[in-house]
Coordinates of C-alpha atoms and ligand atoms in Angstrom, one line a residue:
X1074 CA 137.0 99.8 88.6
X1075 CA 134.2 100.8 86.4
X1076 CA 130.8 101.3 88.3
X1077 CA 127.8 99.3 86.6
X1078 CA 124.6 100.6 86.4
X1079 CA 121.3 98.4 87.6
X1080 CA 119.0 97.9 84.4
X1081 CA 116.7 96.4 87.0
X1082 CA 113.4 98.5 86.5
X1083 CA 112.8 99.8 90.3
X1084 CA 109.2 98.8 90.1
X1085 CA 107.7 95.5 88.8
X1086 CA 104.2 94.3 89.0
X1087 CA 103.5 90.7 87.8
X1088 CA 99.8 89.5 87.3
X1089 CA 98.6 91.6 90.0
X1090 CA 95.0 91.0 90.6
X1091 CA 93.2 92.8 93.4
X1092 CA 88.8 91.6 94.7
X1093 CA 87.1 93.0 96.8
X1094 CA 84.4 90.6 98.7
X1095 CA 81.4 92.7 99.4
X1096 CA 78.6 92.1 101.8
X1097 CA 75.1 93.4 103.1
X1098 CA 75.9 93.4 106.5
X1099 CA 77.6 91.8 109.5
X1100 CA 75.5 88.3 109.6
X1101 CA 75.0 87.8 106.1
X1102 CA 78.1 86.7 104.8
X1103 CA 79.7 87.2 101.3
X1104 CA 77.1 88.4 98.7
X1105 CA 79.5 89.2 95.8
X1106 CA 83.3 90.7 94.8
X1107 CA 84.3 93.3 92.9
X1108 CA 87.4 92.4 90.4
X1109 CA 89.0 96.0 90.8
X1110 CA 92.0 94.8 89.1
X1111 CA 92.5 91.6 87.2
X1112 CA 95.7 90.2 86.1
X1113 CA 97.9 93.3 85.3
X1114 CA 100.9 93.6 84.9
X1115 CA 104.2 96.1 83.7
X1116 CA 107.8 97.3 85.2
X1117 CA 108.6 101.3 85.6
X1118 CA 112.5 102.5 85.3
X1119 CA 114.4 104.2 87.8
X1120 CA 113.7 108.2 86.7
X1121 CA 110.6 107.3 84.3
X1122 CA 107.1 108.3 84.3
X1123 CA 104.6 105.2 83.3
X1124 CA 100.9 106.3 83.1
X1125 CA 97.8 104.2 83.6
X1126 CA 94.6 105.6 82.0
X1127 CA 91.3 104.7 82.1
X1128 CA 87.3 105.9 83.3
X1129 CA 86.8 106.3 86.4
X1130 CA 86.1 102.8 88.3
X1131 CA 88.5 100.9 86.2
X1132 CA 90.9 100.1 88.9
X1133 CA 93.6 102.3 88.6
X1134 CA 93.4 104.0 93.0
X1135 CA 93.0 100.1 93.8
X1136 CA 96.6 99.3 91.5
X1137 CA 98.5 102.5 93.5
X1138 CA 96.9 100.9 96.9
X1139 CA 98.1 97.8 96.2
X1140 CA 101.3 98.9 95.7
X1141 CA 101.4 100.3 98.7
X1142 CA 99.7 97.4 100.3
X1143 CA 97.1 99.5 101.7
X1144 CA 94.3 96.7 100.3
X1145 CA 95.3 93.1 100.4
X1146 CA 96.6 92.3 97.0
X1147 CA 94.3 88.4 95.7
X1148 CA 97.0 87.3 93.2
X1149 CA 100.4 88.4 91.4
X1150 CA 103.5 90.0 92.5
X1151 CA 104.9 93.5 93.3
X1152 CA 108.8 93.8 93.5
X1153 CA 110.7 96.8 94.6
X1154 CA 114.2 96.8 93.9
X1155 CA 113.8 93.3 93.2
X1156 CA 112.8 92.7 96.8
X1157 CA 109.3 90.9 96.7
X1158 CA 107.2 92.9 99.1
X1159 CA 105.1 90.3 100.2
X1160 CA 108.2 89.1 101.5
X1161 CA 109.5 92.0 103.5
X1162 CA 110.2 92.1 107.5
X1163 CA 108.4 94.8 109.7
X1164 CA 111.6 96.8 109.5
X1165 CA 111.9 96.4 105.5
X1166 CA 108.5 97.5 105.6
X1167 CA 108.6 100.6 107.0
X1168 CA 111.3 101.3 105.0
X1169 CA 109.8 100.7 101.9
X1170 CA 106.6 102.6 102.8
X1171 CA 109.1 105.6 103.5
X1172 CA 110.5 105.0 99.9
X1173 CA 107.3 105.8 98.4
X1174 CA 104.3 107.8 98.4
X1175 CA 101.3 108.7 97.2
X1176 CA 99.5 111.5 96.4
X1177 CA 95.7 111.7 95.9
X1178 CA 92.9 113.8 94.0
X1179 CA 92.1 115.6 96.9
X1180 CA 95.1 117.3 99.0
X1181 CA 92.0 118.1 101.7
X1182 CA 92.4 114.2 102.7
X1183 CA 96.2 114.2 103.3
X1184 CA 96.1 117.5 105.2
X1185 CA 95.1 118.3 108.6
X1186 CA 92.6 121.4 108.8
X1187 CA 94.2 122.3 111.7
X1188 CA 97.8 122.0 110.8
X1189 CA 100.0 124.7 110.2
X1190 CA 101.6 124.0 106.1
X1191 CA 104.7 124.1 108.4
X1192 CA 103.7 121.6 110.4
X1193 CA 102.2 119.3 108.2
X1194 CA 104.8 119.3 105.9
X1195 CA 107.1 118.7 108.8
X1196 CA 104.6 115.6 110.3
X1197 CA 106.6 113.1 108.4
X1198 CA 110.3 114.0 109.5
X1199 CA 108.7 113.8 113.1
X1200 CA 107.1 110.4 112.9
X1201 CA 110.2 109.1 111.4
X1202 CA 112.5 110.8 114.3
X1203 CA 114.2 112.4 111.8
X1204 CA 115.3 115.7 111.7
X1205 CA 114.1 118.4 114.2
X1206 CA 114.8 122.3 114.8
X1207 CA 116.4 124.9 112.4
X1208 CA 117.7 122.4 110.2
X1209 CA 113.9 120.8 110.0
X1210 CA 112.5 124.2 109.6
X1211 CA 115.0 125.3 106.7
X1212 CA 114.1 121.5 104.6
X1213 CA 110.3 122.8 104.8
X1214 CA 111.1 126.7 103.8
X1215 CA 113.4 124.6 100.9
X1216 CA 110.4 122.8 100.1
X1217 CA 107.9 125.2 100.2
X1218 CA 110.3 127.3 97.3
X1219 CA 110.6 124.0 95.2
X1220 CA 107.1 123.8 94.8
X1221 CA 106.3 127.8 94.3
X1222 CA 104.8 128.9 97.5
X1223 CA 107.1 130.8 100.0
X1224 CA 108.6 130.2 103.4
X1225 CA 106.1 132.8 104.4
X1226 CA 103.3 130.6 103.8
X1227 CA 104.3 127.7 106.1
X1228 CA 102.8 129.3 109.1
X1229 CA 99.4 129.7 107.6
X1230 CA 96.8 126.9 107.7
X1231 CA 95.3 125.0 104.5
X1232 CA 92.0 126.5 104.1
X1233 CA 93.4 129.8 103.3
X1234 CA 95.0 128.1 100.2
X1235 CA 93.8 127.4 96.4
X1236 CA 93.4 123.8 95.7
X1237 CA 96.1 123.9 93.5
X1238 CA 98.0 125.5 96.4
X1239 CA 96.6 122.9 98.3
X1240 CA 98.0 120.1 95.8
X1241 CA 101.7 121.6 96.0
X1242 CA 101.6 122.0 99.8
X1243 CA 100.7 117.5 100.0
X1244 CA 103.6 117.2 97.3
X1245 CA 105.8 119.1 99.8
X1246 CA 104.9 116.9 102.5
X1247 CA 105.4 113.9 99.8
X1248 CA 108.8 114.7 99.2
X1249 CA 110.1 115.4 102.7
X1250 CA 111.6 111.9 103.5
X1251 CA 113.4 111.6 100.3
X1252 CA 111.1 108.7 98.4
X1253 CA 112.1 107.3 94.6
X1254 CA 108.9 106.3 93.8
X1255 CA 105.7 108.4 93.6
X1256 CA 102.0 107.1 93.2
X1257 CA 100.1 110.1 91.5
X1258 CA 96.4 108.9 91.6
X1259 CA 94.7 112.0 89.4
X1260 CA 96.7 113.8 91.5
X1261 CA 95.6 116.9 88.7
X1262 CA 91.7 116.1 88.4
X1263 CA 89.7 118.4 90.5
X1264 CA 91.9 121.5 89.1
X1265 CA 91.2 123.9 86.1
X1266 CA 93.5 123.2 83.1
X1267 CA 95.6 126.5 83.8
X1268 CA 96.0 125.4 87.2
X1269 CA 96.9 121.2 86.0
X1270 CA 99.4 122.5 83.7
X1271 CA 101.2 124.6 86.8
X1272 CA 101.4 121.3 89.1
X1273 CA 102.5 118.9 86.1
X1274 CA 105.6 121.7 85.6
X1275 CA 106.0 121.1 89.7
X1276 CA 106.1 117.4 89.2
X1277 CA 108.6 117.4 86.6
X1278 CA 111.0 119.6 88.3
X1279 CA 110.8 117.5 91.3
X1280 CA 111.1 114.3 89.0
X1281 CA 114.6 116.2 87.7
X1282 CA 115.9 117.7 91.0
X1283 CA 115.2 114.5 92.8
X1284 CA 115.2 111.7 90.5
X1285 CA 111.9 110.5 90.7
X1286 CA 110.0 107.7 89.8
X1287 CA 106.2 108.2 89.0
X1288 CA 103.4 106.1 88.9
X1289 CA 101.0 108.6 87.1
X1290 CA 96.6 107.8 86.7
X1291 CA 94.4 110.2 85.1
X1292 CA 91.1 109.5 82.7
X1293 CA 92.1 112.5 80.7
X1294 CA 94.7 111.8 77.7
X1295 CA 95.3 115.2 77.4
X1296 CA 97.4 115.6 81.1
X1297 CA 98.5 112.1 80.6
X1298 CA 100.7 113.4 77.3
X1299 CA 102.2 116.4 78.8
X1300 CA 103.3 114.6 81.9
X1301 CA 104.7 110.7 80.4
X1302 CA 107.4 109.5 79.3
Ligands
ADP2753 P1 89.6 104.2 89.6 O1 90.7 104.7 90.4 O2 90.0 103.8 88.2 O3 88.4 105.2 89.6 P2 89.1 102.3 91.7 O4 90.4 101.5 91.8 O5 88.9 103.3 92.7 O6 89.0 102.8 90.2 O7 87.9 101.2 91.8 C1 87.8 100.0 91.0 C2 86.6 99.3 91.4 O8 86.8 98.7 92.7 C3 85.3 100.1 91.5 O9 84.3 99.3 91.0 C4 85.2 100.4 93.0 O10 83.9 100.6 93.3 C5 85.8 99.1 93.6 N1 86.4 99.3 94.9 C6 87.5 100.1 95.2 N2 87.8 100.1 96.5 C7 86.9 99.2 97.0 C8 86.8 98.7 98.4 N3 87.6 99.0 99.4 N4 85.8 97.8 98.6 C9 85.0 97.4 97.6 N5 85.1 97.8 96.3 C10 86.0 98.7 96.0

């Protein structure tokens, strides 16, 4: 029997439109909304990069979040694996929130000063009940080499790091419970150009060795052509 591969893209977004109601204070009600995202809409293959470009404050953090379903989406549909996700069960949810990540501008917010790199690239395994002990240990030391820092490293803590250090060590902890799809929100931004073109090589090794899927923002065409599809 010959196997048949999906042509389902993993990732469609349908009219997704994303306001935010803003107000002066707790008694005053709504005073006005932001329209962060308004009526968007595209699919991204299994294995492909898709970009979404734009100044800063067009809406492209509030499109990743949404995804995620970190802000409460106003309109339009987001399918995974042609699962709806509005749709999902606690269980599926979880799931699917394992299934992808994200990784921001600044790797200060996803890492705990007083973590050990070890640890926090660990964290997720834990929180999961996944693996523990030597075989835990040697999938963070495996990690820590796929990203160009050294098992040596994971017993120091993140302020003795680079940022672009820094940026590899949250992409470690990223990739740790095996997600398809990554949300890359200007993931490269607060980095010199030497340092932007060292992470986009990271990224698309990982992409290869793990069959990724990235959703990839910047405002700056030139990192958005050396890193899409
Ligand atoms: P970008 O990532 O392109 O810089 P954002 O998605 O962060 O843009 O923001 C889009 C717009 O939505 C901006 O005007 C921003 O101020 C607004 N915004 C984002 N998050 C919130 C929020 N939680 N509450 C109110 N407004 C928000």
């Amino acid at each position: 029997m010959s196997s048949i591969k999906s042509v389902d893209p993993l990732l469609k977004v349908e009219n997704l439109t994303t306001r935010f109601d803003i107000s002066n204070g707790f008694f005053s009600g709504i005073s006005g909304r932001v329209h962060a995202v308004e009526n968007i809409s595209f699919n991204i293959d299994e294995s492909e990069t898709l970009s979404l470009v734009g100044e800063s404050g067009c809406g492209k953090s509030t499109t990743g979040r949404s995804i995620l379903r970190l802000v409460p989406i106003t309109k339009g549909k987001i399918y995974f694996k042609d699962k709806e996700i509005s749709n999902l069960g606690s269980v599926e949810m979880r799931n699917y929130r394992k299934n992808i990540q994200m990784i921001f501008q600044d790797p200060f917010s996803s890492l705990n000063p007083r973590m050990s790199v070890g640890n926090a690239i660990a964290e997720p395994m834990k929180v999961h009940g996944l693996h523990e002990g030597k075989e835990l240990q040697e999938k963070v030391y495996n990690l820590l080499v796929d990203v160009g820092l050294s098992p040596k490293h994971s017993k120091r803590y993140p302020h003795e790091f680079s940022g672009g250090q820094r940026q590899r060590i949250a992409i470690a902890r990223s990739i740790i419970l095996n997600p398809k799809f990554m949300i890359l929100d200007e993931p490269t931004s607060a980095l010199d150009r030497s340092i932007q073109i060292q992470v986009i090589d990271v990224l698309k090794r990982l992409q290869d060795k793990y069959k990724l899927t990235y959703l990839f923002t910047s405002h700056d065409l030139k990192v958005i052509r050396s890193m899409c599809d």
